[in-house]
Coordinates of C-alpha atoms and ligand atoms in Angstrom, one line a residue:
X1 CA 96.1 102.2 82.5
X2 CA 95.9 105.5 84.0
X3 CA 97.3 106.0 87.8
X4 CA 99.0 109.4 89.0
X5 CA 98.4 108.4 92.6
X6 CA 101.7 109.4 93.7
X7 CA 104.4 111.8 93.5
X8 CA 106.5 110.5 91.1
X9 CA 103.7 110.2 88.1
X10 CA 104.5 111.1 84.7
X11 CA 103.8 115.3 84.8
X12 CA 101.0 115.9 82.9
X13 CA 99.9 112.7 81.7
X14 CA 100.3 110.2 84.8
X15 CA 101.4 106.9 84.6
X16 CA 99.7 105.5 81.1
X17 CA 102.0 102.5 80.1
X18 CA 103.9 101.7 82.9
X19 CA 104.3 103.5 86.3
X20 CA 107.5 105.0 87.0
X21 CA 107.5 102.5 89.9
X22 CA 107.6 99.8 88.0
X23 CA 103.8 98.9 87.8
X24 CA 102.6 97.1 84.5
X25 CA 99.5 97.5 83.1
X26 CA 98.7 94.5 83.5
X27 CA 99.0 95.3 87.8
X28 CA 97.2 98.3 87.1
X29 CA 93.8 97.2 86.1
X30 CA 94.1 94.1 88.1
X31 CA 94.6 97.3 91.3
X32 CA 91.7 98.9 89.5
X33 CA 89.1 96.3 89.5
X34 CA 90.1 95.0 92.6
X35 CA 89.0 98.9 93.7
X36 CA 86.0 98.7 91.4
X37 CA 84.9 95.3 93.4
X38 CA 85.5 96.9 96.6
X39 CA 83.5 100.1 95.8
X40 CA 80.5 97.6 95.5
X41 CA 81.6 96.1 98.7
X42 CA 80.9 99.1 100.3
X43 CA 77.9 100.3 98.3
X44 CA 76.4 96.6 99.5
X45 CA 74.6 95.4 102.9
X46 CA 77.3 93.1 103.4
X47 CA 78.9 93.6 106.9
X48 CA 81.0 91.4 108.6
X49 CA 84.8 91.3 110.3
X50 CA 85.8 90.1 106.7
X51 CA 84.3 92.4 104.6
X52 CA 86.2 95.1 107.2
X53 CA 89.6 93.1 106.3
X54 CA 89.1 93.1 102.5
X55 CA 88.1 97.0 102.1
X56 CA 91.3 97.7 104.5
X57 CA 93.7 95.1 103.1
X58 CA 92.5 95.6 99.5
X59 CA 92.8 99.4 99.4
X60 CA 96.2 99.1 101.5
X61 CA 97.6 96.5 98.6
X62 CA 96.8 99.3 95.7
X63 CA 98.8 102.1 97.5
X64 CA 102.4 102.5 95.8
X65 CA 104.9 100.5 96.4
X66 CA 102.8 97.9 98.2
X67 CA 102.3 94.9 96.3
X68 CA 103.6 93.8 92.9
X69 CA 101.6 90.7 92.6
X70 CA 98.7 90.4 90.4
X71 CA 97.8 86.8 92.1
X72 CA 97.4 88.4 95.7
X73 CA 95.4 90.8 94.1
X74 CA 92.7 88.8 92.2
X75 CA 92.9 86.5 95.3
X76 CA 91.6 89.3 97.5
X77 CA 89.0 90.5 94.9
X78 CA 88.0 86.6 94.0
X79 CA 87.2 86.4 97.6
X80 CA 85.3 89.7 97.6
X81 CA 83.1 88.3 94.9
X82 CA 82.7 85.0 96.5
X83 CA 81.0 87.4 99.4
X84 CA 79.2 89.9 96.8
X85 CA 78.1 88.4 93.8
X86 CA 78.9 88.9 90.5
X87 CA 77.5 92.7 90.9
X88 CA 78.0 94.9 88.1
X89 CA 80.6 97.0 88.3
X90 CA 80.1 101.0 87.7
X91 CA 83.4 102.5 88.5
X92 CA 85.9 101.1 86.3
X93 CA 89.1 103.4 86.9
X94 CA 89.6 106.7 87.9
X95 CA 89.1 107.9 84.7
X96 CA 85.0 106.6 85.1
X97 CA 85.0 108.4 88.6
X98 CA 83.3 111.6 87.2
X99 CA 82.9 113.0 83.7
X100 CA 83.6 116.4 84.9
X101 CA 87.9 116.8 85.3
X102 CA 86.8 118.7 89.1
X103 CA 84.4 116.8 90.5
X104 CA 87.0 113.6 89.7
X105 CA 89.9 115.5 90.9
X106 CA 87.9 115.5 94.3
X107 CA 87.1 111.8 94.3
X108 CA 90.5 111.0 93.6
X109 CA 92.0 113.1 96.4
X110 CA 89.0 111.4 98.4
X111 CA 89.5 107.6 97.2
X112 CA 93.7 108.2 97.7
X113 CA 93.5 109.8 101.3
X114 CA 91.0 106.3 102.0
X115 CA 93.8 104.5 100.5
X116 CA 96.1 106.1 103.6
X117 CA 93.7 105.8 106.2
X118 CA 93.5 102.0 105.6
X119 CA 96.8 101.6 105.5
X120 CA 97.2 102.9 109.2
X121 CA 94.4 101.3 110.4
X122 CA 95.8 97.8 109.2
X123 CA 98.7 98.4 111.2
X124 CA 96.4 99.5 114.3
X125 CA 93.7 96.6 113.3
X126 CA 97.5 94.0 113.8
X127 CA 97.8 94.6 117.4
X128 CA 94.5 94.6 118.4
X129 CA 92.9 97.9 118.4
X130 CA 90.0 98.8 116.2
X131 CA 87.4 101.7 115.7
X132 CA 84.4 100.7 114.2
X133 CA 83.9 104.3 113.1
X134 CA 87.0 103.9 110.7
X135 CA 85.7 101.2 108.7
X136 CA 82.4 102.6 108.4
X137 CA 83.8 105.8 107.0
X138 CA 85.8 103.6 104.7
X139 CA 82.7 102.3 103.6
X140 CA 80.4 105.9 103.8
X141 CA 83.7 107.0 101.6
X142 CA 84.3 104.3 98.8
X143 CA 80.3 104.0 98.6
X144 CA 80.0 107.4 98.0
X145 CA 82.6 107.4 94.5
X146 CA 80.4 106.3 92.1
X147 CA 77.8 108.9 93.1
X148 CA 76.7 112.0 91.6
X149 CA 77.8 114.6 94.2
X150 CA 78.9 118.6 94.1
X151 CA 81.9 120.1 94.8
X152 CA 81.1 121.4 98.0
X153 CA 79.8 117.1 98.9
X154 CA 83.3 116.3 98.0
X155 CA 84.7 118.5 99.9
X156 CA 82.9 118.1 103.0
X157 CA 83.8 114.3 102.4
X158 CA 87.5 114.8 102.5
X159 CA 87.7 117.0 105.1
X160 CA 85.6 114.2 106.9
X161 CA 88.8 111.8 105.6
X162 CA 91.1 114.1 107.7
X163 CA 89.2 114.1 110.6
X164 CA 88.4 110.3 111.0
X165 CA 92.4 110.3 109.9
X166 CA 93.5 112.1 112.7
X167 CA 90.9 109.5 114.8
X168 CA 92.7 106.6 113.1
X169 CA 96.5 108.5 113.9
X170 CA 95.8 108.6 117.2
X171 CA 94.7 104.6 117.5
X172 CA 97.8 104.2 116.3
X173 CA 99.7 105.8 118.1
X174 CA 98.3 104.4 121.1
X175 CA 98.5 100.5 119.8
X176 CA 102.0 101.2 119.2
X177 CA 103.0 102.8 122.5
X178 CA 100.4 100.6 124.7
X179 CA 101.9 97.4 123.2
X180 CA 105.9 98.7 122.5
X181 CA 106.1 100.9 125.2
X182 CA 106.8 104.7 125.0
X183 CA 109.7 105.6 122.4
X184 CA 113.0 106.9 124.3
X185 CA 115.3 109.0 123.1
X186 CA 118.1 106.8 121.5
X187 CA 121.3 106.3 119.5
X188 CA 121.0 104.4 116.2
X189 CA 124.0 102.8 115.6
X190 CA 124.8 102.6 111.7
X191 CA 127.7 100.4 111.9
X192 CA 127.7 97.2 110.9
X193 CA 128.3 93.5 112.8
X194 CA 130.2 90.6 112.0
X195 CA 127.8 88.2 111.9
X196 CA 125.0 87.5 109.3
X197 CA 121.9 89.6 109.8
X198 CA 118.8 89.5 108.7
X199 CA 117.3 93.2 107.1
X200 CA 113.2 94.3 108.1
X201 CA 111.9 97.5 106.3
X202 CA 108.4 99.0 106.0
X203 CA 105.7 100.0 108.9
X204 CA 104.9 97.0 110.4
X205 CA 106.1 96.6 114.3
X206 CA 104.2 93.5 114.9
X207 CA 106.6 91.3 112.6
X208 CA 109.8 93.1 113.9
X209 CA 108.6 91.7 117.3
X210 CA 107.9 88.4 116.2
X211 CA 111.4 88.5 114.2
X212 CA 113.2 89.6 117.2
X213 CA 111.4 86.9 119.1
X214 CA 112.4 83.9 116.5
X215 CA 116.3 85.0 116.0
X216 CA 116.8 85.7 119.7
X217 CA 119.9 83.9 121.0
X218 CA 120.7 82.3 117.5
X219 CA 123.6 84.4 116.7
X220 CA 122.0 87.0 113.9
X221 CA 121.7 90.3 114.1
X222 CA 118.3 92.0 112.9
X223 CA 119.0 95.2 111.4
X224 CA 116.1 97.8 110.3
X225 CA 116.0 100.1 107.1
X226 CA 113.8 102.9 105.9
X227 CA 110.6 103.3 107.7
X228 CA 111.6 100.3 110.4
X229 CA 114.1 102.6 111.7
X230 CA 111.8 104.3 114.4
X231 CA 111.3 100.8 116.1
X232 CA 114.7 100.9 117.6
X233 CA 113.2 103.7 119.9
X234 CA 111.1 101.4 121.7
X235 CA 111.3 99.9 124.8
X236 CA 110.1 96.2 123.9
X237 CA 112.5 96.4 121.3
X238 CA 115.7 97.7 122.5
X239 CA 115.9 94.9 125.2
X240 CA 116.5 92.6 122.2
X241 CA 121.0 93.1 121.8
X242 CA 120.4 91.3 118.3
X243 CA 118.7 94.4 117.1
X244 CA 121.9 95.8 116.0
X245 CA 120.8 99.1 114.2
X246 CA 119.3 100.8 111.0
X247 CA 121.1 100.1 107.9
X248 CA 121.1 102.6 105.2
X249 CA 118.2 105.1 104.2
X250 CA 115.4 105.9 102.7
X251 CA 113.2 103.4 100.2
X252 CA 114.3 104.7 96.7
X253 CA 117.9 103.7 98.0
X254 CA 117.1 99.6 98.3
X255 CA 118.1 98.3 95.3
X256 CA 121.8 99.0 96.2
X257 CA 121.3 98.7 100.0
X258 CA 120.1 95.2 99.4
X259 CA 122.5 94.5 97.3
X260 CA 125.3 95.3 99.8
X261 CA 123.6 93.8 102.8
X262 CA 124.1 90.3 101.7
X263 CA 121.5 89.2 104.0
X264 CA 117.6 87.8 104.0
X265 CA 115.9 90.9 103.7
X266 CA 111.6 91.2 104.8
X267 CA 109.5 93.8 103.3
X268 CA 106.3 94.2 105.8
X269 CA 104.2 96.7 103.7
X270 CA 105.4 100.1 101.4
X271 CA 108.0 100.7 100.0
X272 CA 109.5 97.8 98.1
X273 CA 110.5 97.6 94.9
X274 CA 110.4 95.1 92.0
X275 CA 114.1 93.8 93.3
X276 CA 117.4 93.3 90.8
X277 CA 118.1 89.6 90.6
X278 CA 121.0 90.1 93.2
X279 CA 118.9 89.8 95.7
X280 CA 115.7 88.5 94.1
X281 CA 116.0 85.2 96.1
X282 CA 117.0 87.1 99.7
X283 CA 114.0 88.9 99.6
X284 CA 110.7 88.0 101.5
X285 CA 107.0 89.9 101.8
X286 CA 104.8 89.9 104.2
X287 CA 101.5 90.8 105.2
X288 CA 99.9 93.5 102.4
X289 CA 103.3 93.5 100.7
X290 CA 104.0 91.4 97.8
X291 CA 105.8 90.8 94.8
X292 CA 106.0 88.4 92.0
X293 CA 108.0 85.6 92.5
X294 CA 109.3 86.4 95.4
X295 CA 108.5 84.3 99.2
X296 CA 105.6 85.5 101.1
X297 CA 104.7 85.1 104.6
X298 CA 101.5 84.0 105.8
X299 CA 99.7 84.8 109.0
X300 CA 98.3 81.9 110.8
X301 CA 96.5 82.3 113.2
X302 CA 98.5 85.7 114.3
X303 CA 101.9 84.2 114.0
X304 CA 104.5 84.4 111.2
X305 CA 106.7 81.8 111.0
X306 CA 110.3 82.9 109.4
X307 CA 112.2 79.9 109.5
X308 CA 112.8 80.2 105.8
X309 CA 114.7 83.7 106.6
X310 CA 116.4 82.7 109.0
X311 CA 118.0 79.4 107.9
X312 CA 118.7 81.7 104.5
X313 CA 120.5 84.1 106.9
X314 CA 122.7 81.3 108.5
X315 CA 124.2 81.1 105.2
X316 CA 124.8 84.2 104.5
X317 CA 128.0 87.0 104.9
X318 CA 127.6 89.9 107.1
X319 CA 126.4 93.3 105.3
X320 CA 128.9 95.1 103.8
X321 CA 129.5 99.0 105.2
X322 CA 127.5 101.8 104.3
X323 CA 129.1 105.1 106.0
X324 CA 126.3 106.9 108.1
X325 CA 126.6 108.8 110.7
X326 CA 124.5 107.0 114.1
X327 CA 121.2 108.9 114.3
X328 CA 119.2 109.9 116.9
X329 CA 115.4 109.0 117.2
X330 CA 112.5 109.2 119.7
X331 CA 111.2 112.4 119.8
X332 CA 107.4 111.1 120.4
X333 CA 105.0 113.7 121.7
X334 CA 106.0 112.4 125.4
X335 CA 109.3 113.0 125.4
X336 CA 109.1 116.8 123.6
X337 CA 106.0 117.5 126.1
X338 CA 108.9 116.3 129.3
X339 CA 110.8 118.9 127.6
X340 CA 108.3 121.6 127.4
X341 CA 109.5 123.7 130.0
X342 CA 112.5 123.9 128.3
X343 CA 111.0 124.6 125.1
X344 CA 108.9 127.2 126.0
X345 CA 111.1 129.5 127.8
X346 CA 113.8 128.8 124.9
X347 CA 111.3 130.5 122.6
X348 CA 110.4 133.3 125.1
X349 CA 113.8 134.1 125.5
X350 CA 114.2 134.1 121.7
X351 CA 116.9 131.1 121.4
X352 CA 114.3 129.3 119.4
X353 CA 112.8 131.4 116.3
X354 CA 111.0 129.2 114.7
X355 CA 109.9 125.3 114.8
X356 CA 109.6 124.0 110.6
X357 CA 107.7 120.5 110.0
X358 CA 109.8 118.9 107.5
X359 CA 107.9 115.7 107.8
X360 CA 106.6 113.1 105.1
X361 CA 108.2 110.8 102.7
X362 CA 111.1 110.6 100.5
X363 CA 111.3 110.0 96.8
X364 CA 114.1 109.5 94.3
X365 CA 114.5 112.6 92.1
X366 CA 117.4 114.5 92.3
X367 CA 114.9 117.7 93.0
X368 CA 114.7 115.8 96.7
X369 CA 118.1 117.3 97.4
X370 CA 116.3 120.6 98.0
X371 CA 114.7 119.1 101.2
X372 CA 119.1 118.6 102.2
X373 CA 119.8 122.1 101.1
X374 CA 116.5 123.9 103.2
X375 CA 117.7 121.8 106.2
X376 CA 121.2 123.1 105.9
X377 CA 119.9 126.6 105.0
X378 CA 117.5 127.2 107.9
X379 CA 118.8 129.6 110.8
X380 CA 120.6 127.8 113.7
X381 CA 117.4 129.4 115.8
X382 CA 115.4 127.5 114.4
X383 CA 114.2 123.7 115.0
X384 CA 112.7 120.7 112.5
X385 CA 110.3 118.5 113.5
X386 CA 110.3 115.3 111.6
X387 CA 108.6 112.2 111.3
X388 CA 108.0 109.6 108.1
X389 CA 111.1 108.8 105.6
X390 CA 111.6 112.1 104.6
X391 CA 114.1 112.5 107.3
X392 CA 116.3 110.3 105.2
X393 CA 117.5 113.6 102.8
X394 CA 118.8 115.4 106.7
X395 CA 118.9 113.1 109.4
X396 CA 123.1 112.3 109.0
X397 CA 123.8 116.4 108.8
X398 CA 124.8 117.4 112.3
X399 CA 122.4 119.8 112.8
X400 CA 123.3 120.8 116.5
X401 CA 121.5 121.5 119.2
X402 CA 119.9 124.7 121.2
X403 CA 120.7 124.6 124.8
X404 CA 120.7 120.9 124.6
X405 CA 117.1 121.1 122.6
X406 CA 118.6 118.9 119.0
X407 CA 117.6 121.2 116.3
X408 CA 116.0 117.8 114.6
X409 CA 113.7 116.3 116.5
X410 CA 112.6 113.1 115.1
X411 CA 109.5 111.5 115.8
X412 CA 109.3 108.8 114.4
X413 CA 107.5 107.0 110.9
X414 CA 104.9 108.9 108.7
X415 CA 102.2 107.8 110.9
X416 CA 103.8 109.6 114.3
X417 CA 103.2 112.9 112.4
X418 CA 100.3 112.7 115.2
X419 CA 103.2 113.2 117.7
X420 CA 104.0 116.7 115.6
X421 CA 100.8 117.8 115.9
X422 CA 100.1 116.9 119.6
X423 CA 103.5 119.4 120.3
X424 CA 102.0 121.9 118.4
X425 CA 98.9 122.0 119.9
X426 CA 101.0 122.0 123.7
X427 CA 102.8 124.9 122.5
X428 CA 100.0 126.7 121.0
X429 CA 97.9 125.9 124.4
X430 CA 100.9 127.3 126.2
X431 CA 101.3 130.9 124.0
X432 CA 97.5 131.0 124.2
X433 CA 96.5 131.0 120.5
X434 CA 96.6 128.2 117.8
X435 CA 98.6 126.0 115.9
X436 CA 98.7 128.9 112.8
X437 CA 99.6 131.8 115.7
X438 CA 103.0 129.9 116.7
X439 CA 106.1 130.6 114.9
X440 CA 105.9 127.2 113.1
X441 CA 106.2 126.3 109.1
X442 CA 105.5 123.5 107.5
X443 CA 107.1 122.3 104.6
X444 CA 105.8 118.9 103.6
X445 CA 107.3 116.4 101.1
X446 CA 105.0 113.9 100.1
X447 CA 105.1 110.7 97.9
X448 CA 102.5 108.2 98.4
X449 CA 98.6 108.2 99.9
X450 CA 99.8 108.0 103.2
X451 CA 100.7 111.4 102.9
X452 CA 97.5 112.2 101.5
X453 CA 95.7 111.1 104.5
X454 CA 98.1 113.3 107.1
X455 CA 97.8 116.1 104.7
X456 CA 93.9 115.7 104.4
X457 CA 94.2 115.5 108.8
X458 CA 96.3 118.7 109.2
X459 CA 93.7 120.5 106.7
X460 CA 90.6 119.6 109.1
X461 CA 93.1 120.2 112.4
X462 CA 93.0 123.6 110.7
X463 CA 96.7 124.1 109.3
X464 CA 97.3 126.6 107.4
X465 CA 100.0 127.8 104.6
X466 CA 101.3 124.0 104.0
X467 CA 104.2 124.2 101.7
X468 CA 104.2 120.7 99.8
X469 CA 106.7 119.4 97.1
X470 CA 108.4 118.5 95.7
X471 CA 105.7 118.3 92.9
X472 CA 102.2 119.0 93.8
X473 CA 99.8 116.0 92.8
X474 CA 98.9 115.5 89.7
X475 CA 95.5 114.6 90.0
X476 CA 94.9 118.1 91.3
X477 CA 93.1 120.4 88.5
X478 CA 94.2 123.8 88.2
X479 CA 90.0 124.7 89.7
X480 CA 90.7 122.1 92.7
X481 CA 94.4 124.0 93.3
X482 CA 92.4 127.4 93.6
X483 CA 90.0 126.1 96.4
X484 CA 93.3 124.7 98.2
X485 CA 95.3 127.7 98.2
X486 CA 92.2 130.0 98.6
X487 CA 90.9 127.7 101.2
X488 CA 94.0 126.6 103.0
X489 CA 96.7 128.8 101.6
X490 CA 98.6 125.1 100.3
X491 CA 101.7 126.3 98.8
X492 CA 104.0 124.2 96.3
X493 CA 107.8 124.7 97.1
X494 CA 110.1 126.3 94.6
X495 CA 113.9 127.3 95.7
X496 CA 115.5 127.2 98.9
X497 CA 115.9 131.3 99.2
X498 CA 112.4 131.9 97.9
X499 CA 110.7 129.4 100.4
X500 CA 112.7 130.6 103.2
X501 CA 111.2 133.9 102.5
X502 CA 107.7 132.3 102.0
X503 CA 107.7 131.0 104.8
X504 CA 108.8 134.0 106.8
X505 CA 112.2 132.3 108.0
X506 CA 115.0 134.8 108.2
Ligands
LIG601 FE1 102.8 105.9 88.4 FE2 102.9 106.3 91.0 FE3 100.9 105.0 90.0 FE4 103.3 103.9 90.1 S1 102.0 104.5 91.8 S2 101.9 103.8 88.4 S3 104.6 105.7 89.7 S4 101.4 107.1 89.6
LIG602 FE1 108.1 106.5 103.1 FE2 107.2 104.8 101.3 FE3 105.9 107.7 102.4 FE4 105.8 106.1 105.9 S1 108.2 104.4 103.2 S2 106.6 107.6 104.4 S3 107.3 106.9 101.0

């Protein structure tokens, strides 16, 4: 096996044996044909609703931290061959991709930031709204892998990636708000009930809602971790009292927060990990999630049925305390634009010095603590926008507030980066330049492909000097680095007092 798809890889080598996050090699070249089969998919004259569902699905199940079951996998490619053929195969791993280290480097950047923009158009594709230019991108963009492009082809290719991604960021964000309503600004509690609960994590608001729907009135609390958190924000969910509150952080953090939560716990898509046997038999996946020997749950027909959770949760204590402080959540792009006014003259009359997007995910080296320690370090004039799990390493510092503007403005999961970039582009409307004139750093911590695909959007939204850490990727040749910092001055992130100064923050 060879994957260095995310953050965490083995430096220098990638993942060879078997991945840092607990992928065998065995799961890895299952993930790698099942890519290799898709690739001809998309090369193919096949078209139909289900081809669309296995090249989104397929590449979503590869991502990290997605699904840790060989079977779903060769069931999806099985299926895929039922529909193709036994075609022969041309792209075996990323290793085939390209003989020259460059040109692959760009293909792998290309085939990872597809991997991302499938994963959010699943979860638009869930309630309903679709963009036939998405999947046909997906298809222009596996298709075009095994070919013999230049530099500049691939290029032009990812930078097309970032601009369909902010396309697909912005379905998204209006499936969620058109069917949840419009996030409001909202007190998480953190505390813990008395009753038995049952524990959601991942992306995926459609099963939270259908959760909410099957436990109402039945005497369990739901409780969300990690990237659920954002959902307590939204209207159609906070008129549910059973959803209690967020408990614990970020992903890396489950295998003891599981533990402790004594409950059913269901993972809707990234991240889950390969569980500890504590809570092997509390734990449930859904949709593209999955894991070996652990209970799935099928979609019929639109409708998950969990009945098996929550009889399980009838049985079960109440979660034990984790001390957090309650967090405050909401900050989509409408309720920072009905507080424009306040904004703008707060940084005309100098009270606000400088706006930093800390936005992203969160990982579990210790080296993550720097993302903490910048927080804590940044002037009190100055404001962090946030969105995706990467919040986790700040979002319990009491960070204060200027003239009632909270210095951490939260907008929600990964995804809701679109809300980030929509302020930016008010504020930069209302100073009269762009998004690089206003006094606004980013300093991006990335972990999986998801984060590819928002990087590869802010690139074509025409970002500039993106710090990103804490390790840049490792499929990146030291060539490929050169274009990015020449191109788009990318930066990696070193120590708090030298990227404070990078970044011009005094
Ligand atoms: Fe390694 Fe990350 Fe791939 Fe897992 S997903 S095998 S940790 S590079
Ligand atoms: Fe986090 Fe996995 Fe990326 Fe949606 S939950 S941001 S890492």
């Amino acid at each position: 096996m060879l994957c260095r798809q995310c953050e965490e890889t083995l430096p220098g080598t990638g993942c060879i044996k078997n991945g840092v996050c607990g992928k065998t090699s065995e799961l890895a070249e299952k993930q790698d044909l099942l890519i290799s089969t898709l690739i001809e998919l998309a090369s193919g004259d096949k078209r139909c609703p289900k081809c669309d569902t296995f090249l989104v699905d397929g590449l979503f199940m590869t991502l990290s931290n997605t699904n840790f079951d060989g079977s779903k996998i060769d069931a999806l490619r099985e299926a895929v061959v039922a529909k193709i053929g036994d075609v022969p195969i041309r792209v075996k791993d990323i290793q085939s991709l390209d003989t020259n280290d460059d040109l692959r480097s760009l293909k792998e950047l290309l085939l990872f930031g597809l991997k991302g923009l499938a994963a959010y158009y699943h979860h638009a594709r869930v309630l309903g709204f679709e963009d036939d230019s998405i999947p046909a991108f997906i298809r222009k963009g596996l298709s075009s892998l095994p070919k013999a492009l230049s530099a500049d082809e691939l290029v032009a290719l990812n930078m097309e990636c970032g601009d369909v991604g902010v396309r697909c960021l912005a379905l998204l964000d209006n499936a969620n708000t058109s069917t949840y309503g419009v996030p409001e600004l909202t007190t998480v509690s953190t505390s813990v009930g008395d009753r038995p609960g049952i524990l959601i994590t991942g992306h995926d608001l459609k099963d939270l809602e259908q959760l909410l729907e099957q436990t109402d009135g039945l005497g369990i609390d739901v409780y969300t971790h990690g990237e659920m958190l954002p959902a307590n924000s939204y209207p159609a969910f906070k008129r549910y009292p059973h959803l209690k509150g967020n408990y614990g952080g970020a992903w890396y953090a489950q295998k003891e927060e599981f533990e402790s939560f004594n409950g059913p716990i269901i993972a809707t898509t990234n991240c889950v990990l390969i569980p500890k046997d504590s809570y092997r038999d509390r734990l449930f996946t859904t949709g593209t999630a999955g894991v070996e020997g652990v209970v799935h749950i099928d979609d019929v027909d639109g409708r998950k049925d969990f009945s098996k959770v929550i009889e399980l949760a009838k049985g079960c204590s109440p979660p034990e305390p984790i001390e957090r402080n309650d967090l405050t959540i909401g900050f989509g792009h409408s309720q920072v634009l009905a507080l424009a006014d306040k904004v703008i003259d707060a940084v005309k009359t100098g009270a606000i010095k400088r706006f930093v997007v800390m936005a992203g995910c969160d990982g579990r080296e210790k080296s993550r603590l720097y993302y903490k320690e910048f927080a804590q370090a940044l002037p009190k004039d100055a404001v962090i926008l946030t969105a995706g799990c990467a919040k986790y390493r700040f979002n319990d510092c009491d960070l204060g507030d200027i003239g009632g503007i909270p210095r951490l403005i939260d907008a929600g999961q990964c995804n809701d980066c679109y809300s980030l970039v929509v302020i930016a582009n008010a504020l930069a409307d209302a100073f009269g330049t762009d998004v690089n004139g206003l006094p606004l750093s980013f300093n991006i911590s990335w972990y999986e492909q998801k984060a590819v695909l928002v990087l590869l959007s802010l690139l074509k939204l025409g970002v500039k000097d993106i710090m990103l850490g804490p390790r840049l990727p490792g499929f990146i040749t030291p060539n490929i680095l050169n274009v990015l910092v020449d191109t788009f001055g990318i930066k990696a992130n070193s120590t708090v007092e030298q990227d404070l100064v990078i970044l011009n923050i005094e």
